[in-house]
Short mmCIF file of C-alpha atoms in Angstrom, two decimals:
data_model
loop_
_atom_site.label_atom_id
_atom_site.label_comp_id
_atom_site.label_asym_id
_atom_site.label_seq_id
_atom_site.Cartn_x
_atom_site.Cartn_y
_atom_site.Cartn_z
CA UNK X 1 -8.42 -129.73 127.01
CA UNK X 2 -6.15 -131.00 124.27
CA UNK X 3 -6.95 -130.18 120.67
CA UNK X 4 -6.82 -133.52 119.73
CA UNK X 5 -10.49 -134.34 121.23
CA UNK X 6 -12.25 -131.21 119.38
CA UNK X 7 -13.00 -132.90 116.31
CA UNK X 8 -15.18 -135.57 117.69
CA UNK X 9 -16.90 -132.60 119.49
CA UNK X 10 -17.27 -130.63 115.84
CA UNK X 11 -19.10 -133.85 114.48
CA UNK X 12 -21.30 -134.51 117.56
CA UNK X 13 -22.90 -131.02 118.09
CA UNK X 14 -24.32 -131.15 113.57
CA UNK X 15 -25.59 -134.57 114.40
CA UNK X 16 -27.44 -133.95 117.23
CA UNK X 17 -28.93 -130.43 115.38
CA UNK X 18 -29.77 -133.02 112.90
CA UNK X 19 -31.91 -135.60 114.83
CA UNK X 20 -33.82 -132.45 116.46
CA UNK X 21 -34.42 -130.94 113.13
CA UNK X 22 -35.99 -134.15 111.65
CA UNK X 23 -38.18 -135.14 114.50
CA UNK X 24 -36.12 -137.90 115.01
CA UNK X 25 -35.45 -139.56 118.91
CA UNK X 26 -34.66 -142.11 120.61
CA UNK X 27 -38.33 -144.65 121.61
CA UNK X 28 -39.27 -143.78 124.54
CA UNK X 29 -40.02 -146.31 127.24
CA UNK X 30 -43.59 -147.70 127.57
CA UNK X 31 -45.02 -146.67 130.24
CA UNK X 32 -45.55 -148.43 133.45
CA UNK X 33 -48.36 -150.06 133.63
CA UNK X 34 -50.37 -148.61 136.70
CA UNK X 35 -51.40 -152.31 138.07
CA UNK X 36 -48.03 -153.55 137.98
CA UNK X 37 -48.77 -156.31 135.67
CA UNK X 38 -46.62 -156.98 132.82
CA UNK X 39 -47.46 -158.42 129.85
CA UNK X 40 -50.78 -158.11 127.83
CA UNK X 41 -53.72 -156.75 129.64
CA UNK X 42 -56.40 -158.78 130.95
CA UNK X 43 -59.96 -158.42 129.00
CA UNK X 44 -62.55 -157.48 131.16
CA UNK X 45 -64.46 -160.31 133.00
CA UNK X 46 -67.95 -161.33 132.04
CA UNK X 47 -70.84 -161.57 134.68
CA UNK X 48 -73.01 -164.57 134.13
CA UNK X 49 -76.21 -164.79 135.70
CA UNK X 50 -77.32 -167.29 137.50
CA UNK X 51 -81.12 -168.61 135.84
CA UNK X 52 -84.02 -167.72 138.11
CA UNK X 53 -84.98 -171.01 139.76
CA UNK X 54 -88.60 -172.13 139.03
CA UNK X 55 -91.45 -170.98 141.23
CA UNK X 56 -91.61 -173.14 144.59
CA UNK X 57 -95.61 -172.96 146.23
CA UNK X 58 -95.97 -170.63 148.88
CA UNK X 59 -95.60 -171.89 152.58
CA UNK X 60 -94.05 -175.18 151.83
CA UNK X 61 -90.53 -176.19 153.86
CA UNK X 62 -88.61 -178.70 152.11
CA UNK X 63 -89.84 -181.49 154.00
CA UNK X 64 -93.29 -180.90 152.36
CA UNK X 65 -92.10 -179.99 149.00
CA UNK X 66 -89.88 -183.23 149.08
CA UNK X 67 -92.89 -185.56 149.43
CA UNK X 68 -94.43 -184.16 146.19
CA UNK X 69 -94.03 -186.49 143.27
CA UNK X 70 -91.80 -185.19 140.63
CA UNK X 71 -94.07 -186.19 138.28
CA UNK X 72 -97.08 -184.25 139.55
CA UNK X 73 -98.25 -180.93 137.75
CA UNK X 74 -101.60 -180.37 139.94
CA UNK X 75 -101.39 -179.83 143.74
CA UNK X 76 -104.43 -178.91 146.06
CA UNK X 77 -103.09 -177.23 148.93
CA UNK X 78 -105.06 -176.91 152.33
CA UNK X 79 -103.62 -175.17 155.10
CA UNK X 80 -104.99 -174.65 158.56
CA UNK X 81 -104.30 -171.95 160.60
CA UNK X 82 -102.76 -174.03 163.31
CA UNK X 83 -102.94 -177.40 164.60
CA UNK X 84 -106.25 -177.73 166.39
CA UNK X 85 -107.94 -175.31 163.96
CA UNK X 86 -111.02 -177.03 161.92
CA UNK X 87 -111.07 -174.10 159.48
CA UNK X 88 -108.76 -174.00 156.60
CA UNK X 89 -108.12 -172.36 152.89
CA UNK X 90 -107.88 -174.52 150.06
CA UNK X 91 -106.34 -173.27 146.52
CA UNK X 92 -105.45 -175.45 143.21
CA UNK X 93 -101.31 -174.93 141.73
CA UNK X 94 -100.61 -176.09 138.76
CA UNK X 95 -96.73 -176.27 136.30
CA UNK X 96 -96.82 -176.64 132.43
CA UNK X 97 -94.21 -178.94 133.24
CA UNK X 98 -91.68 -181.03 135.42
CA UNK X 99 -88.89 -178.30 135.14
CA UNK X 100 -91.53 -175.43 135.21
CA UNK X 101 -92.70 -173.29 138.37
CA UNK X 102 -95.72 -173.36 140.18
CA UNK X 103 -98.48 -171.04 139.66
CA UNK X 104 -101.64 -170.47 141.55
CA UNK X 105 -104.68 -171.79 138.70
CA UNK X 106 -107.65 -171.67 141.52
CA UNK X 107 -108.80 -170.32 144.70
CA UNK X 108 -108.25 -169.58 147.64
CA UNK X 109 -111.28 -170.81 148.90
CA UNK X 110 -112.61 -171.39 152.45
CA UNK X 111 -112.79 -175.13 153.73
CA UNK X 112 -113.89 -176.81 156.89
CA UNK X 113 -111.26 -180.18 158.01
CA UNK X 114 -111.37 -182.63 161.30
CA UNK X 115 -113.00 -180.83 164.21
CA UNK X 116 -110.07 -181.39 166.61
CA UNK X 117 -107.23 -180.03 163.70
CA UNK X 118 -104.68 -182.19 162.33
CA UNK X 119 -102.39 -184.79 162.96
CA UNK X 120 -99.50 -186.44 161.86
CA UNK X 121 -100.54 -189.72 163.27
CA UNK X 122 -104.10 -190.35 162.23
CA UNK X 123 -106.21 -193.24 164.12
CA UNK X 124 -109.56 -193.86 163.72
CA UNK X 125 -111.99 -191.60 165.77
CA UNK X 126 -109.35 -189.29 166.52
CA UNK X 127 -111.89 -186.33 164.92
CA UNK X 128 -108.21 -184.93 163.16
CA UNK X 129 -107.25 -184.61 159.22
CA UNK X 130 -104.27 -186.20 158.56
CA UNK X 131 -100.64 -183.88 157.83
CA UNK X 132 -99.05 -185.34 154.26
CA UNK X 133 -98.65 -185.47 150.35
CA UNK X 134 -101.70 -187.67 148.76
CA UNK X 135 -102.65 -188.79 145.49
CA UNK X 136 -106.37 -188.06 144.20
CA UNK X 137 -107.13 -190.85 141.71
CA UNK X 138 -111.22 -191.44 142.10
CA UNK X 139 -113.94 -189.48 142.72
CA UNK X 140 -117.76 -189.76 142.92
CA UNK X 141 -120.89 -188.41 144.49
CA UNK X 142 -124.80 -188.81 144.68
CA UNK X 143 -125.53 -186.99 141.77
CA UNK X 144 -124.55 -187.29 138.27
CA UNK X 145 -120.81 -186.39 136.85
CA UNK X 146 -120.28 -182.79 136.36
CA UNK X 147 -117.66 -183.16 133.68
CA UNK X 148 -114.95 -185.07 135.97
CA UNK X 149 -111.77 -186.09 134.35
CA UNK X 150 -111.11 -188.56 137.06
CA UNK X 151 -113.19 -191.94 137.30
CA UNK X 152 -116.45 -190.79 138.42
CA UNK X 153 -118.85 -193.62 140.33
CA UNK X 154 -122.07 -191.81 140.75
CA UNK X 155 -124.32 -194.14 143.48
CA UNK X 156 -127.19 -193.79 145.46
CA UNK X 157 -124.66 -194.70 148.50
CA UNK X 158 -122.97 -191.29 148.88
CA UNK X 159 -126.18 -189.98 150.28
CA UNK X 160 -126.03 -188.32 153.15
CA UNK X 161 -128.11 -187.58 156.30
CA UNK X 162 -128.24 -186.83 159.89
CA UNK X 163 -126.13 -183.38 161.90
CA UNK X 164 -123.05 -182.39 162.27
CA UNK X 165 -121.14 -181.06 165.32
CA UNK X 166 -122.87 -178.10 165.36
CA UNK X 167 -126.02 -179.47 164.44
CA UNK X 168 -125.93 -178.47 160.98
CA UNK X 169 -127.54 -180.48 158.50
CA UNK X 170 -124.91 -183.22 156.50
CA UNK X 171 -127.81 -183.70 153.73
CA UNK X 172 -126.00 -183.53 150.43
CA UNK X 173 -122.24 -183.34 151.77
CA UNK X 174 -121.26 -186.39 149.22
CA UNK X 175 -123.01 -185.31 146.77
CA UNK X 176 -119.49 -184.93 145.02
CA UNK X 177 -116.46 -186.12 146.64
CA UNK X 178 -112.88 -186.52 145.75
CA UNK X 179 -111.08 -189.88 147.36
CA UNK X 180 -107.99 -188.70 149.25
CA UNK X 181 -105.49 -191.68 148.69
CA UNK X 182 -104.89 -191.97 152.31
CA UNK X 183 -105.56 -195.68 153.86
CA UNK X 184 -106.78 -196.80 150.90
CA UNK X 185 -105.89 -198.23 147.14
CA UNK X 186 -106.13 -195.77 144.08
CA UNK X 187 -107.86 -196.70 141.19
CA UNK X 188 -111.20 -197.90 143.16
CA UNK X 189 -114.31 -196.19 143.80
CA UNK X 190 -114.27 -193.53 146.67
CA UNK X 191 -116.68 -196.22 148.70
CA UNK X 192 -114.17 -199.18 148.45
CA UNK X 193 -113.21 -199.78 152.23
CA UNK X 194 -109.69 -201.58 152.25
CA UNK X 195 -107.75 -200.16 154.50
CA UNK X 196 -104.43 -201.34 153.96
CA UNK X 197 -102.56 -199.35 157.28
CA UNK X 198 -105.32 -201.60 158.76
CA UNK X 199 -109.19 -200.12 160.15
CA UNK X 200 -107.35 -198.78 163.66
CA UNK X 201 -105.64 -196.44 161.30
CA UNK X 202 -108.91 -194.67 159.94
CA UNK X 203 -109.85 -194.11 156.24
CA UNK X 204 -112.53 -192.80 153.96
CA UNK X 205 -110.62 -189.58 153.72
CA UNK X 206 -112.50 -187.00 151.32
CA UNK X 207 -112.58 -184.09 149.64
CA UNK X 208 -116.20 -183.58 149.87
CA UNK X 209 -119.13 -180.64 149.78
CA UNK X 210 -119.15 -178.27 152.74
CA UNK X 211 -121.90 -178.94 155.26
CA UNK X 212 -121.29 -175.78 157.08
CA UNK X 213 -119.23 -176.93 160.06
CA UNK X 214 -116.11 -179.44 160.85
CA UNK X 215 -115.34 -182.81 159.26
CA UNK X 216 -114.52 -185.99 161.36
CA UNK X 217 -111.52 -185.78 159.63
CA UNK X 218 -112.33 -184.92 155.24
CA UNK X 219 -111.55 -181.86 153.68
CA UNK X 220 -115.09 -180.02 152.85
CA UNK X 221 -115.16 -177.22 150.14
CA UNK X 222 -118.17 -174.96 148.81
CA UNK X 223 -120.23 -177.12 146.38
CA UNK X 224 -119.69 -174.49 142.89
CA UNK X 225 -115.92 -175.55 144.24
CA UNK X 226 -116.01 -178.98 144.30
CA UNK X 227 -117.06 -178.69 140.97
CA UNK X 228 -114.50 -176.58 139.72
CA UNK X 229 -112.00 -178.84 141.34
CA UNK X 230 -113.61 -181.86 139.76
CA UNK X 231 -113.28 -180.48 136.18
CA UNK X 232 -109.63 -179.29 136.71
CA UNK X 233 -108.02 -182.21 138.43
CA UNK X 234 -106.55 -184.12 135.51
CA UNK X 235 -105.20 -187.64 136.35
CA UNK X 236 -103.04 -187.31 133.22
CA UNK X 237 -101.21 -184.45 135.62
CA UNK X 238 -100.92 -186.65 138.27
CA UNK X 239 -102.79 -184.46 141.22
CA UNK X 240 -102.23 -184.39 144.42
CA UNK X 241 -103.08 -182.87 147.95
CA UNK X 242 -100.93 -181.12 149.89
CA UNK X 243 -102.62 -180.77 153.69
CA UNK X 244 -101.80 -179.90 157.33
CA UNK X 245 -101.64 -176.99 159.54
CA UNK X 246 -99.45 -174.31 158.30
CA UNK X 247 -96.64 -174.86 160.87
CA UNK X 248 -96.48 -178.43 159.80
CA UNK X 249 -97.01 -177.51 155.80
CA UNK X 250 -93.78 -175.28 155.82
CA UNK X 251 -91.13 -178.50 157.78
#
């Protein structure tokens, strides 16, 4: 090596003593990020839960629950076991309001329908309830008003007499009935007997007192229930029934 080059080599070696001295280097090179990604890093993503939809009523398909008004915050439900079953369970649901759930308010309690089951066709004579979504806008009975908040028309005409199918006595079974609005127009006594789908199609459709045995086609409940249910049904809440055979109840 020439000795022309040892000076720059003289100055290099107290410089670099220098830097090491001071604490002094070079930055050193961020380092990699391990995802790859370059530029800032992402802030951690937020989980949003989904609200908890309001509470449907048990063993209803979406057929059924369709054919509910929107409007309605009262629903009597009375399912059979199956189709040619004339025993069934009745129980009262209820919402605080149109976006709210449904809660069970009432029941369940036992109930007698049409001796043959139901139908989704009902005729006259045909000894079946009919399947569907009703209104219940009157009510009535032989004896007086129990504290109804529907129109009440108490008459001498819902008496009843006679035997039912199993010879049971029918004495007192309208004592209080409900009107379901099936063959018939709302807002008249329970013993109006227009039938608008025409007589072949059957009417005088009730929620009524039990008799102890199968309906020619009604819905009959225990009489301490039929009061209850008179008292709660509030036409301001727009009630309704809900009826059929389970199978058909959850379509």
């Amino acid at each position: 090596m020439s000795a022309s080059r040892y000076p720059y080599a003289l100055l290099a070696t107290p410089l670099l003593l220098l830097l090491a001295l001071t604490g002094c280097s070079a930055p050193a090179a961020p380092p990699a990020d391990p995802r790859g990604a370059t530029g800032p890093r992402s802030m951690p993503a937020v989980k949003h839960t989904a609200a908890p939809r309001p509470a449907e009523i048990p063993g209803l398909g979406p057929r059924t629950r369709a054919a509910i008004p929107a409007t309605a915050r009262q629903a009597v439900v009375v399912s059979g076991k199956d189709r040619d079953s004339n025993r069934s369970t009745a129980l009262l649901y209820a919402r605080d309001g149109l976006a709210g759930g449904w809660r069970a308010a009432a029941g369940p309690w036992p109930a007698h329908n049409g001796l043959e089951g139901w139908t989704d066709h009902h005729v006259a004579g045909d000894l079946r309830s009919p399947v569907g979504v009703y209104t219940l806008s009157d009510a009535g009975g032989r004896l007086p008003d129990p504290g109804a908040l529907l129109p009440y028309d108490e008459h001498p005409r819902f008496a009843m007499s006679g035997e039912g199918f199993f010879g049971e006595s029918l004495e007192g079974s309208f004592d209080y009935v409900i009107a379901i609005d099936y063959n018939r127009t709302p807002g008249v006594t329970p013993l109006d007997r227009k039938r608008p789908l025409g007589a072949g199609r059957g009417g005088g459709i009730w929620l009524h007192v039990d008799h102890g045995g199968p309906t020619q086609g009604c819905v009959s409940l225990p009489e301490a229930r039929m009061k209850d249910l008179l008292r709660a049904l509030d036409p301001a809440k727009e009630p309704v029934i809900v009826m059929g055979d389970a199978q058909a109840l959850r379509r």
